[in-house]
Short mmCIF file of C-alpha atoms in Angstrom, two decimals:
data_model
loop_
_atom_site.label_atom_id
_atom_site.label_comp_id
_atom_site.label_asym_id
_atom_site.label_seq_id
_atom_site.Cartn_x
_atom_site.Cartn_y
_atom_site.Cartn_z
CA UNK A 1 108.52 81.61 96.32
CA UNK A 2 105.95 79.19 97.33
CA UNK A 3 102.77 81.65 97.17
CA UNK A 4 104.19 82.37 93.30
CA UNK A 5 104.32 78.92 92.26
CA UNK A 6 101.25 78.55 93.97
CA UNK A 7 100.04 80.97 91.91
CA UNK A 8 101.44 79.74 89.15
CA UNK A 9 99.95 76.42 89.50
CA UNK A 10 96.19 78.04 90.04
CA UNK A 11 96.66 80.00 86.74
CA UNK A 12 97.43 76.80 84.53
CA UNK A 13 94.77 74.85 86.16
CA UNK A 14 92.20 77.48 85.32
CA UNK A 15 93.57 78.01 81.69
CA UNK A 16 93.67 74.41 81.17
CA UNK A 17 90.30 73.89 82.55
CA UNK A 18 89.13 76.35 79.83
CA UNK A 19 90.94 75.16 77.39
CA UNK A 20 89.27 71.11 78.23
CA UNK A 21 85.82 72.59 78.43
CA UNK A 22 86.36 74.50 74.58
CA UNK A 23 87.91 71.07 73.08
CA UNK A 24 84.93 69.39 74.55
CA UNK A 25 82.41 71.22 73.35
CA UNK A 26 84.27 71.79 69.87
CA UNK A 27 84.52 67.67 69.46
CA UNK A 28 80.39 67.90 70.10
CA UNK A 29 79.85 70.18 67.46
CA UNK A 30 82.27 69.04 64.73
CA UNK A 31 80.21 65.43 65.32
CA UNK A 32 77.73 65.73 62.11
CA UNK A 33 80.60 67.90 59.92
CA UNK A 34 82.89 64.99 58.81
CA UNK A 35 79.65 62.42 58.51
CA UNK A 36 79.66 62.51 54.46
CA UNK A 37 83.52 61.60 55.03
CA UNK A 38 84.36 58.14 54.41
CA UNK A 39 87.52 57.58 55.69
CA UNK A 40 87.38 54.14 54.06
CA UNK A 41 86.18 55.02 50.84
CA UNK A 42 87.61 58.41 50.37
CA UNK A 43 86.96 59.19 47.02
CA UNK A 44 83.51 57.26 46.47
CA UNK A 45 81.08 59.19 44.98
CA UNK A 46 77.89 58.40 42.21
CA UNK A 47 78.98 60.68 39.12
CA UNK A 48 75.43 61.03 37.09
CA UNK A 49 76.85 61.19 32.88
CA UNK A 50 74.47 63.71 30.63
CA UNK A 51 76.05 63.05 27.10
CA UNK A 52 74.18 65.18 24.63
CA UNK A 53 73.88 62.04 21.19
CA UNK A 54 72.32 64.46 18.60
CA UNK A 55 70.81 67.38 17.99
CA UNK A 56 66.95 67.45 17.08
CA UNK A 57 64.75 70.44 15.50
CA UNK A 58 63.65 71.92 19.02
CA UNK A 59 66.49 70.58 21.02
CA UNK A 60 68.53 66.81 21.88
CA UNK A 61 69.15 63.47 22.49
CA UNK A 62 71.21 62.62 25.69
CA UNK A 63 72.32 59.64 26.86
CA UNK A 64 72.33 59.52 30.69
CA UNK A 65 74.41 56.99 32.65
CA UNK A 66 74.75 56.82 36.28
CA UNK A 67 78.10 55.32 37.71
CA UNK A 68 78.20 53.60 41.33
CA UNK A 69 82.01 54.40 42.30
CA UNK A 70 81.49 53.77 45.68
CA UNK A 71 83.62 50.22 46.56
CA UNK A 72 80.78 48.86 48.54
CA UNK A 73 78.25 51.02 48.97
CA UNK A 74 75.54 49.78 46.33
CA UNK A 75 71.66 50.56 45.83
CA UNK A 76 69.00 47.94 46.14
CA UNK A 77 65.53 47.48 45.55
CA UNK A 78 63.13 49.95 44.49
CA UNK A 79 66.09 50.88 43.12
CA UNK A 80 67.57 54.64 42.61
CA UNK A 81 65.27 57.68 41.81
CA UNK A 82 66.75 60.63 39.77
CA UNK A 83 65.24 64.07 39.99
CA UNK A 84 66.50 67.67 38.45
CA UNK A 85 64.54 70.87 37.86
CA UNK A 86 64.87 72.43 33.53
CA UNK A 87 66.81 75.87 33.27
CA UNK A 88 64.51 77.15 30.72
CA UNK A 89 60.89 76.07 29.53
CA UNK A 90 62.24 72.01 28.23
CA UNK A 91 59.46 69.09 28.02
CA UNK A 92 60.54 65.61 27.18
CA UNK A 93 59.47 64.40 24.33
CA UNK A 94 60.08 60.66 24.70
CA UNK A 95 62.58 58.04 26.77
CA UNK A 96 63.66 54.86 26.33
CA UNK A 97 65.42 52.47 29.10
CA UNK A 98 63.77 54.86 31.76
CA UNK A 99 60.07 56.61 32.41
CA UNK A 100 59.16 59.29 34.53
CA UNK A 101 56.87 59.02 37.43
CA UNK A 102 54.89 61.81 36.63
CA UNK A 103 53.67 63.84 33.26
CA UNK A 104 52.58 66.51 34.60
CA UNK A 105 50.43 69.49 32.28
CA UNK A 106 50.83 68.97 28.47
CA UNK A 107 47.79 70.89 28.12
CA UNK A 108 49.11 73.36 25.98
CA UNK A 109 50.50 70.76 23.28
CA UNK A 110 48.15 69.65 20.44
CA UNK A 111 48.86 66.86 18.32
CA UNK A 112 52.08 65.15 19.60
CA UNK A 113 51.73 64.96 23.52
CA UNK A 114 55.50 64.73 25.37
CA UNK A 115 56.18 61.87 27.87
CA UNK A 116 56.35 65.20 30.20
CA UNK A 117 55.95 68.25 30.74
CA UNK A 118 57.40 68.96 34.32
CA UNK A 119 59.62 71.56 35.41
CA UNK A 120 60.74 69.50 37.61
CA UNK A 121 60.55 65.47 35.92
CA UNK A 122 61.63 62.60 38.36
CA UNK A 123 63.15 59.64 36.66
CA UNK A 124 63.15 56.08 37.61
CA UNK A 125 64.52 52.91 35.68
CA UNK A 126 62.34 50.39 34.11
CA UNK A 127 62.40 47.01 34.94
CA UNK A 128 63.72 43.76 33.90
CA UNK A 129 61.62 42.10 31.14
CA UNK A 130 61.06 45.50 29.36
CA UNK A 131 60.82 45.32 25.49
CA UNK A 132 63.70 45.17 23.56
CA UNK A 133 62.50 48.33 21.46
CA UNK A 134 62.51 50.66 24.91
CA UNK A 135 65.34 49.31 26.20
CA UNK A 136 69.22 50.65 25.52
CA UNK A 137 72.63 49.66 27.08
CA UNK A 138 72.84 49.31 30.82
CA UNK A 139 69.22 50.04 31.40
CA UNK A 140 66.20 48.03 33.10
CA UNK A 141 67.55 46.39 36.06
CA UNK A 142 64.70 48.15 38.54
CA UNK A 143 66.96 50.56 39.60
CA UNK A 144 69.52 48.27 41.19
CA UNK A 145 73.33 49.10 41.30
CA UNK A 146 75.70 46.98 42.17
CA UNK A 147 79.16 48.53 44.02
CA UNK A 148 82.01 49.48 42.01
CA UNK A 149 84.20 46.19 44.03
CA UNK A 150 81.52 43.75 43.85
CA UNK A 151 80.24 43.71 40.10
CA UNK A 152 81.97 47.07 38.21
CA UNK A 153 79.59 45.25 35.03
CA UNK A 154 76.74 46.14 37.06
CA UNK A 155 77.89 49.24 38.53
CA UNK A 156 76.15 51.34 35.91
CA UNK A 157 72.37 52.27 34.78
CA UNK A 158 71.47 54.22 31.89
CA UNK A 159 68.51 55.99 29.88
CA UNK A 160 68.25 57.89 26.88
CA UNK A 161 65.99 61.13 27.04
CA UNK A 162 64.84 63.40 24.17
CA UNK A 163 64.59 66.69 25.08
CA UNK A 164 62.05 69.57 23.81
CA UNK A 165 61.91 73.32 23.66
CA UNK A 166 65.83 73.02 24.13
CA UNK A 167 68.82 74.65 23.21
CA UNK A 168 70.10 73.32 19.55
CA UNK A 169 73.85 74.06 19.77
CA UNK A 170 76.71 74.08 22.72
CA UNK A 171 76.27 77.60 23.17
CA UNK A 172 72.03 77.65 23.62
CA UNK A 173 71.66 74.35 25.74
CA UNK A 174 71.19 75.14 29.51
CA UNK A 175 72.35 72.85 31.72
CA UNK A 176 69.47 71.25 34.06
CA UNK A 177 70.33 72.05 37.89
CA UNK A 178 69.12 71.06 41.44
CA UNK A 179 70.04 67.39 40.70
CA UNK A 180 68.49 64.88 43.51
CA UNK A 181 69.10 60.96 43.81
CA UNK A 182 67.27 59.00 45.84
CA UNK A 183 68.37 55.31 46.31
CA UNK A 184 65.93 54.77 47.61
CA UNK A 185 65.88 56.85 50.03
CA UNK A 186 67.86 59.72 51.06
CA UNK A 187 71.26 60.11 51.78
CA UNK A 188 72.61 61.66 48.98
CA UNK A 189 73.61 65.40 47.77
CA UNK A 190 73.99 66.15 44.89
CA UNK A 191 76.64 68.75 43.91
CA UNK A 192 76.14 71.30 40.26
CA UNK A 193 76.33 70.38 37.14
CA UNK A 194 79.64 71.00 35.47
CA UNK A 195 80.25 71.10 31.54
CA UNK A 196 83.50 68.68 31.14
CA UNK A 197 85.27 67.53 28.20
CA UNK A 198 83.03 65.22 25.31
CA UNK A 199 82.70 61.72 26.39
CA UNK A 200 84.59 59.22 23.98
CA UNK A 201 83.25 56.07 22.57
CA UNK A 202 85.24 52.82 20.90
CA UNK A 203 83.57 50.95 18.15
CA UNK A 204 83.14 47.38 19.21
CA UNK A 205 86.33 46.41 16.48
CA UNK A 206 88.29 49.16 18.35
CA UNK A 207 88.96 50.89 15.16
CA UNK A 208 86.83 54.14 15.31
CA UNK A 209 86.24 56.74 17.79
CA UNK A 210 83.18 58.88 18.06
CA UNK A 211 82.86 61.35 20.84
CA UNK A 212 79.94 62.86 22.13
CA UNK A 213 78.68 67.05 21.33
CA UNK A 214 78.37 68.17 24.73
CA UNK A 215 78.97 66.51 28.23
CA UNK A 216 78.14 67.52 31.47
CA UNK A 217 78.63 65.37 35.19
CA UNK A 218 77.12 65.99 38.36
CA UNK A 219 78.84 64.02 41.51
CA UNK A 220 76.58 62.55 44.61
CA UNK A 221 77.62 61.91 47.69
CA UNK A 222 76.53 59.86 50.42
CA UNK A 223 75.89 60.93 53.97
CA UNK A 224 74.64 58.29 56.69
CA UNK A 225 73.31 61.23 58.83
CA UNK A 226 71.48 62.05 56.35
CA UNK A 227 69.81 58.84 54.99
CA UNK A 228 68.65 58.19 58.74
CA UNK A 229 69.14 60.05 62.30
CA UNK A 230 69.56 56.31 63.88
CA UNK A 231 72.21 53.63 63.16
CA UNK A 232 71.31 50.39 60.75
CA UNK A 233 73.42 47.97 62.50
CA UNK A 234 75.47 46.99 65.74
CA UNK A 235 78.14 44.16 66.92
CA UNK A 236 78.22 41.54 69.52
CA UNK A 237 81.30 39.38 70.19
CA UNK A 238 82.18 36.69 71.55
CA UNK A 239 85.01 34.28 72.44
CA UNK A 240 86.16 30.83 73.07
CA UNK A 241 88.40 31.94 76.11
CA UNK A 242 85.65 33.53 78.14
CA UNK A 243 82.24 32.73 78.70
CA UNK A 244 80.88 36.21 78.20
CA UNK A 245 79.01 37.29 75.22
CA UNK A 246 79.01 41.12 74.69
CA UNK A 247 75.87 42.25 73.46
CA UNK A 248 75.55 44.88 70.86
CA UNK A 249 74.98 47.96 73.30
CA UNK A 250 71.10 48.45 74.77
CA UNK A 251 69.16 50.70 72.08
CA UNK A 252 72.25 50.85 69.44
CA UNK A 253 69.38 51.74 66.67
CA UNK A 254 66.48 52.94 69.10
CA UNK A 255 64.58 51.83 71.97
CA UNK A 256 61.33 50.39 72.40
CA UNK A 257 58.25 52.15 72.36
CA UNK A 258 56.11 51.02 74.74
CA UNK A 259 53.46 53.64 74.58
CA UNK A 260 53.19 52.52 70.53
CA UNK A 261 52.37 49.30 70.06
CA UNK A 262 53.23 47.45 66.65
CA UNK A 263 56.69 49.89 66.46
CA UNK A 264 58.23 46.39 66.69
CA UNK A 265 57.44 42.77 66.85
CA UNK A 266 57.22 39.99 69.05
CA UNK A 267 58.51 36.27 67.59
CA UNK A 268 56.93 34.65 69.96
CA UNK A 269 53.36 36.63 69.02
CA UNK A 270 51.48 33.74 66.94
CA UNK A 271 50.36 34.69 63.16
CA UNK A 272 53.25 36.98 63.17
CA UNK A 273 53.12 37.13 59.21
CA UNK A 274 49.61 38.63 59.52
CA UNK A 275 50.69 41.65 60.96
CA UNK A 276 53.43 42.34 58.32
CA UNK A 277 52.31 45.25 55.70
CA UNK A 278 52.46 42.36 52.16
CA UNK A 279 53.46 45.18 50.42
CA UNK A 280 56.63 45.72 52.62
CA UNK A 281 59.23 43.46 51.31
CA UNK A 282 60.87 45.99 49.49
CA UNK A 283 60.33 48.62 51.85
CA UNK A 284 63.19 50.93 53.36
CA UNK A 285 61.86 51.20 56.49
CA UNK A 286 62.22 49.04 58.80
CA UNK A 287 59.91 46.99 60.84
CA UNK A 288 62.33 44.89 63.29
CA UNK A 289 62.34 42.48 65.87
CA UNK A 290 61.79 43.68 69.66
CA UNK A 291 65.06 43.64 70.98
CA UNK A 292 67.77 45.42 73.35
CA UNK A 293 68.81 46.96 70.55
CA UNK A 294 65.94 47.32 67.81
CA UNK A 295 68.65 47.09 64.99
CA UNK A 296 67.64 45.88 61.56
CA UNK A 297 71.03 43.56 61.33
CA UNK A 298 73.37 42.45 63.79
CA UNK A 299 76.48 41.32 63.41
CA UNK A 300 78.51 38.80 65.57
CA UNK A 301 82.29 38.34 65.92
CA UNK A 302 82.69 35.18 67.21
CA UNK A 303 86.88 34.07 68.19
CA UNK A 304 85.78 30.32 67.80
CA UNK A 305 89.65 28.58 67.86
CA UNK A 306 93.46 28.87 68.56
CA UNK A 307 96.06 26.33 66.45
CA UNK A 308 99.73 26.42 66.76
CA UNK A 309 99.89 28.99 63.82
CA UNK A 310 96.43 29.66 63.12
CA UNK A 311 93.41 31.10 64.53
CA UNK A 312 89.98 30.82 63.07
CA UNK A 313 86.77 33.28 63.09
CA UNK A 314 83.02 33.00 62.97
CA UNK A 315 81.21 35.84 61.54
CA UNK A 316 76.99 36.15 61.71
CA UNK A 317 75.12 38.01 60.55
CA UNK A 318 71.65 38.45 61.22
CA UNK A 319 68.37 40.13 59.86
CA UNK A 320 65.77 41.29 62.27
CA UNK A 321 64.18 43.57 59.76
CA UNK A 322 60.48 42.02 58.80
CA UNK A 323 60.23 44.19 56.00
CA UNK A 324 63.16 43.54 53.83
CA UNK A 325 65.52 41.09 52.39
CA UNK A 326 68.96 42.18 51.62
CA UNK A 327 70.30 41.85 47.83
CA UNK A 328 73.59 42.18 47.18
CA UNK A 329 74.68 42.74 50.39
CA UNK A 330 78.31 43.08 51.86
CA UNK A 331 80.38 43.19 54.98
CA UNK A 332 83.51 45.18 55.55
CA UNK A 333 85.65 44.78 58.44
CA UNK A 334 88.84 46.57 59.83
CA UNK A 335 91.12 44.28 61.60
CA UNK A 336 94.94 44.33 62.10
CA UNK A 337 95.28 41.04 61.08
CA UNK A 338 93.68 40.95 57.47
CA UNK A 339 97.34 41.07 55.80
CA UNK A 340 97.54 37.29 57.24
CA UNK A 341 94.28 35.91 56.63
CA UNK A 342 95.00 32.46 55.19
CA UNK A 343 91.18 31.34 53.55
CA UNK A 344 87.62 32.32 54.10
CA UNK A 345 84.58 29.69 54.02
CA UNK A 346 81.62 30.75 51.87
CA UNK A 347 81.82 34.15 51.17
CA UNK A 348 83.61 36.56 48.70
CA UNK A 349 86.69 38.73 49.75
CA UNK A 350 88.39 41.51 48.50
CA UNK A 351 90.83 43.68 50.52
CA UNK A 352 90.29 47.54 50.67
CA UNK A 353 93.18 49.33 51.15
CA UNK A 354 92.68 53.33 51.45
CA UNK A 355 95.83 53.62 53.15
CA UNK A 356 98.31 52.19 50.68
CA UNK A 357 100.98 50.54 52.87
CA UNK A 358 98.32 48.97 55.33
CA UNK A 359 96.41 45.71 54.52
CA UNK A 360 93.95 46.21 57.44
CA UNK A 361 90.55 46.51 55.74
CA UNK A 362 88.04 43.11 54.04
CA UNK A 363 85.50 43.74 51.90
CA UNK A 364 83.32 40.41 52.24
CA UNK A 365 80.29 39.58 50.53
CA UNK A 366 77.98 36.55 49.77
CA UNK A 367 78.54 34.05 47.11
CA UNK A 368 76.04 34.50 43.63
CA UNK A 369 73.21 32.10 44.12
CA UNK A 370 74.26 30.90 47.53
CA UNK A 371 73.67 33.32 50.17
CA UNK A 372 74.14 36.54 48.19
CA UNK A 373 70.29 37.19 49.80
CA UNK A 374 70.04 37.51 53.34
CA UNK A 375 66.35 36.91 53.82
CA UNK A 376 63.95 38.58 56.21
CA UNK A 377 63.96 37.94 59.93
CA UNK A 378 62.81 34.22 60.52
CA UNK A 379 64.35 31.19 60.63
CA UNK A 380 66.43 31.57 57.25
CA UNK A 381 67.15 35.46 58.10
CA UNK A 382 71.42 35.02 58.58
CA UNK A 383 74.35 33.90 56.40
CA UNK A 384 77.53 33.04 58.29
CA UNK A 385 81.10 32.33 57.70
CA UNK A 386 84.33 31.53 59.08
CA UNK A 387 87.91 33.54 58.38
CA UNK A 388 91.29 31.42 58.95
CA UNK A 389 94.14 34.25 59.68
CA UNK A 390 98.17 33.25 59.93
CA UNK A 391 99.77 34.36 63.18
CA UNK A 392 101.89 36.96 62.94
CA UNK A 393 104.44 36.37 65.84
CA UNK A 394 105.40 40.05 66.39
CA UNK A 395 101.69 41.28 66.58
CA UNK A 396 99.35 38.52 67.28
CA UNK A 397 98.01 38.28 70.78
CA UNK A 398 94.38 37.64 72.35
CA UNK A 399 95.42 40.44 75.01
CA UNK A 400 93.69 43.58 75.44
CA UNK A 401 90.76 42.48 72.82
CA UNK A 402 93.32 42.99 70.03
CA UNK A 403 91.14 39.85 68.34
CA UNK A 404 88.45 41.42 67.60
CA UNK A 405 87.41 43.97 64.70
CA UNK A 406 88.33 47.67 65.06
CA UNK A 407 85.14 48.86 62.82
CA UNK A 408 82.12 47.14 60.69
CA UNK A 409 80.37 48.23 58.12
CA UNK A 410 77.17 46.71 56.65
CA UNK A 411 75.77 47.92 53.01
CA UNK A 412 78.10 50.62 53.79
CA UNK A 413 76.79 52.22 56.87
CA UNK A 414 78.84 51.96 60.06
CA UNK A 415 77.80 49.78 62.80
CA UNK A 416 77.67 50.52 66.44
CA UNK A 417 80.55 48.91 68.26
CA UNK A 418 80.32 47.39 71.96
CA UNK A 419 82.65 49.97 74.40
CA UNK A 420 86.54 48.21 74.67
CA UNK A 421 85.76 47.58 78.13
CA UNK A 422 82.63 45.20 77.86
CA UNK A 423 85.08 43.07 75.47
CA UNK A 424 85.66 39.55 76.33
CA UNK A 425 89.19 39.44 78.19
CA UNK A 426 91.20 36.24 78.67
CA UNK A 427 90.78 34.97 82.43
CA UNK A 428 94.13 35.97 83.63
CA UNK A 429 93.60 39.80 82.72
CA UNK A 430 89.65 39.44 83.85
CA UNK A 431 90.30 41.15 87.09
CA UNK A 432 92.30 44.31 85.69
CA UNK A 433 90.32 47.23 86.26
CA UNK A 434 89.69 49.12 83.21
CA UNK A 435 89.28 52.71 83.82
CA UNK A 436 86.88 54.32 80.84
CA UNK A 437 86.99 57.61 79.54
CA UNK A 438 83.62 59.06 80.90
CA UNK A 439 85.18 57.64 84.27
CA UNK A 440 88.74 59.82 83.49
CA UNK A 441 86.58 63.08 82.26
CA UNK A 442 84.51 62.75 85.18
CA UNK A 443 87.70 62.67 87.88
CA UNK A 444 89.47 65.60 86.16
CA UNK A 445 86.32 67.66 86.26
CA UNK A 446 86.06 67.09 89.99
CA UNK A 447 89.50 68.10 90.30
CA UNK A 448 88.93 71.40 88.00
CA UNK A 449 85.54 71.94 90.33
CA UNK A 450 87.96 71.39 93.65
CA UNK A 451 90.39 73.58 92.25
CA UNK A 452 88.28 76.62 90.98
CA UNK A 453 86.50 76.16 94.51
CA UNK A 454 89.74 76.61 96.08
CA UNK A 455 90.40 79.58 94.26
#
């Protein structure tokens, strides 16, 4: 009886073994399929409008609007950059409230000359200041979206696009395809476009309706894999009950490259600003600080006091990016204890709430004309806050690191967290051990090694 349970025993062991090793590498592999999920913003999406106006002799005049739905996700300057590739043989004949980069080979034309000729046209907006005569609703802002929570006014951009060598009815238009959108950069894919139902418009008195004669969407979504292979942004805590400051973890965004000088820079390195490409401000690649963790922003969770019924929170954030200042930027933050927060100093808030029954999730961002910039690294490169939150008696507690935030994002890329052990723990539970999860993998694979070796 004891050799069969023995037996027994030896079998499960090995199945189980097999079964760890599968899960293991399954949970590796499924790592970049769920990145273009945002649990958080689950349905956000830029839907790109095409609403055909008119028809014209050789083809139409479309109105087309782009729509930021994302709650906090936004675009910035240079601003977004449309691209699509004609089904047939179409030039554009003129645009207003947005201009193509390129004309490409009008060669063939004599006489009237189209603003382009490209089988492939790439569209950006034009800027603020723009004539009035080129200029239509919703256009000329440089490209800059604001997110659908922070400004929905803003949350739109929109050009109007005469079209050449076109279909002249519903049934002979062909509908562009291989849609792109950079904003700036990448990040975004673009799905096919699909003919919906006529867009409607209201007269300004609300008493007439006009709709438009054909109306097609296309729907991009963002991917932070995609946009870059390396985090934007980490998190360092602190508290006022332990003397330990948790740095964000050692090359969160990248490490230094020693064997390529100028990959990041120095503060202490005199004439700093010399070194700094002039034309860079704008630019979407960053050129940060030399740090631990060669992040472009960090953000620090500070647990500053404890009241009777009350407990207050510093929030930093910092740019160590030399090449750009951040517009319109926002914060959000998943923490139990958001359904209590009592005020917040200097900064907007709005609660997110994807999962309807749980107020767990901020949306914070900076106040218009106060510290709605956060300026390149230097002296003036942070904004800072502080959160007030009610005690809740049946979940409140400083045990366990249950104070600080479960996930961060910044301009709506996730932030790499510190590991739950390095967190700051209150000096009576500073000598508990803490056994990790790379420590618990690594003892059960011993024991599957000492087992199969056994066998």
């Amino acid at each position: 009886m004891a050799n069969l349970f023995l037996f027994i025993t030896r079998s499960f062991f090995k199945l189980s073994s097999l079964s760890i090793l599968l899960l293991f590498l399954l949970s590796f592999s499924s790592l970049t399929t769920t990145e273009a999920y945002d649990p958080l913003d689950p349905n956000g999406n830029i839907t790109i409008k095409w609403d055909i106006m008119s028809w014209t002799p050789d083809g139409y005049v479309a109105v087309v609007t782009i729509y930021n739905f994302q709650q906090y996700r936004h675009i910035q300057s240079p601003g977004w950059t449309l691209g699509w590739k004609w089904a047939k043989k179409e030039v554009i004949w003129g645009m207003m409230g947005g201009q193509t980069t390129e004309q490409g080979d009008c060669s063939r034309f004599k006489g009237n000359i189209p603003h382009c000729c490209k089988k492939d046209p790439t569209v950006v907006d034009l800027l603020p200041g723009t004539p009035y005569n080129q200029q239509i609703a919703n256009c000329c802002k440089g490209g800059v979206l604001n997110s659908w929570v922070q400004d929905p006014a803003a949350a739109a951009s929109s050009f109007q696009v005469s079209v050449g060598q076109a279909g002249t009815t519903n049934k002979t238009v062909r509908v562009p395809k291989n849609f792109t959108l950079k904003a700036p950069g990448p990040g975004y894919t673009c799905g096919p476009a699909k003919i919906v139902k006529p867009s409607r418009f209201v007269s300004p008195d609300k008493r007439r309706v006009t709709q438009a004669l054909m109306t097609w969407n296309v729907t991009c979504t963002y991917s932070q894999f995609l946009a870059q292979k390396t985090p934007t942004c980490c998190v360092s805590l602190s508290s006022f009950y332990n003397d330990t400051i948790v740095p964000c973890p050692q090359c969160s965004c990248g490490c230094q490259n020693t064997s390529q000088p100028g990959s990041c820079l120095d503060p202490e390195t005199p004439h700093i600003a010399s070194v700094i490409p002039s034309t860079g401000k704008n630019s979407y690649t960053p050129l940060v600080q030399c740090t631990s963790h060669m992040c472009p922003v960090r953000i620090h969770w500070h647990v500053k006091l404890n009241y009777k019924e009350y407990w207050r929170v510093k929030i930093s954030i910092t740019n160590f990016n030399y090449n750009m200042n951040y517009t319109l930027w926002n914060l959000v933050v998943q923490h139990p204890n958001f359904d209590n927060l009592t005020q917040i100093f200097s900064f907007n808030y709005k609660s997110i709430t994807p999962y309807a029954a749980i107020n767990d999730t901020a949306m914070l961002w900076g106040v218009k004309f106060y510290n709605d910039l956060l300026s390149q690294a230097g002296p003036l490169g942070n904004v800072q806050s502080e959160l007030l939150f009610r005690k809740d008696k049946s979940t409140f507690t400083f045990e366990k690191g249950w104070a600080f935030p479960r996930r961060i994002y910044f301009n709506g890329d996730i932030c790499v967290m510190p590991p739950p052990d390095a967190y700051p723990w209150l000096p009576n539970a500073s000598s508990h051990q803490f056994i990790s999860t790379l420590s618990l993998l690594m003892t059960l694979l011993s024991a599957i090694a000492f087992l199969f070796g056994y066998a």
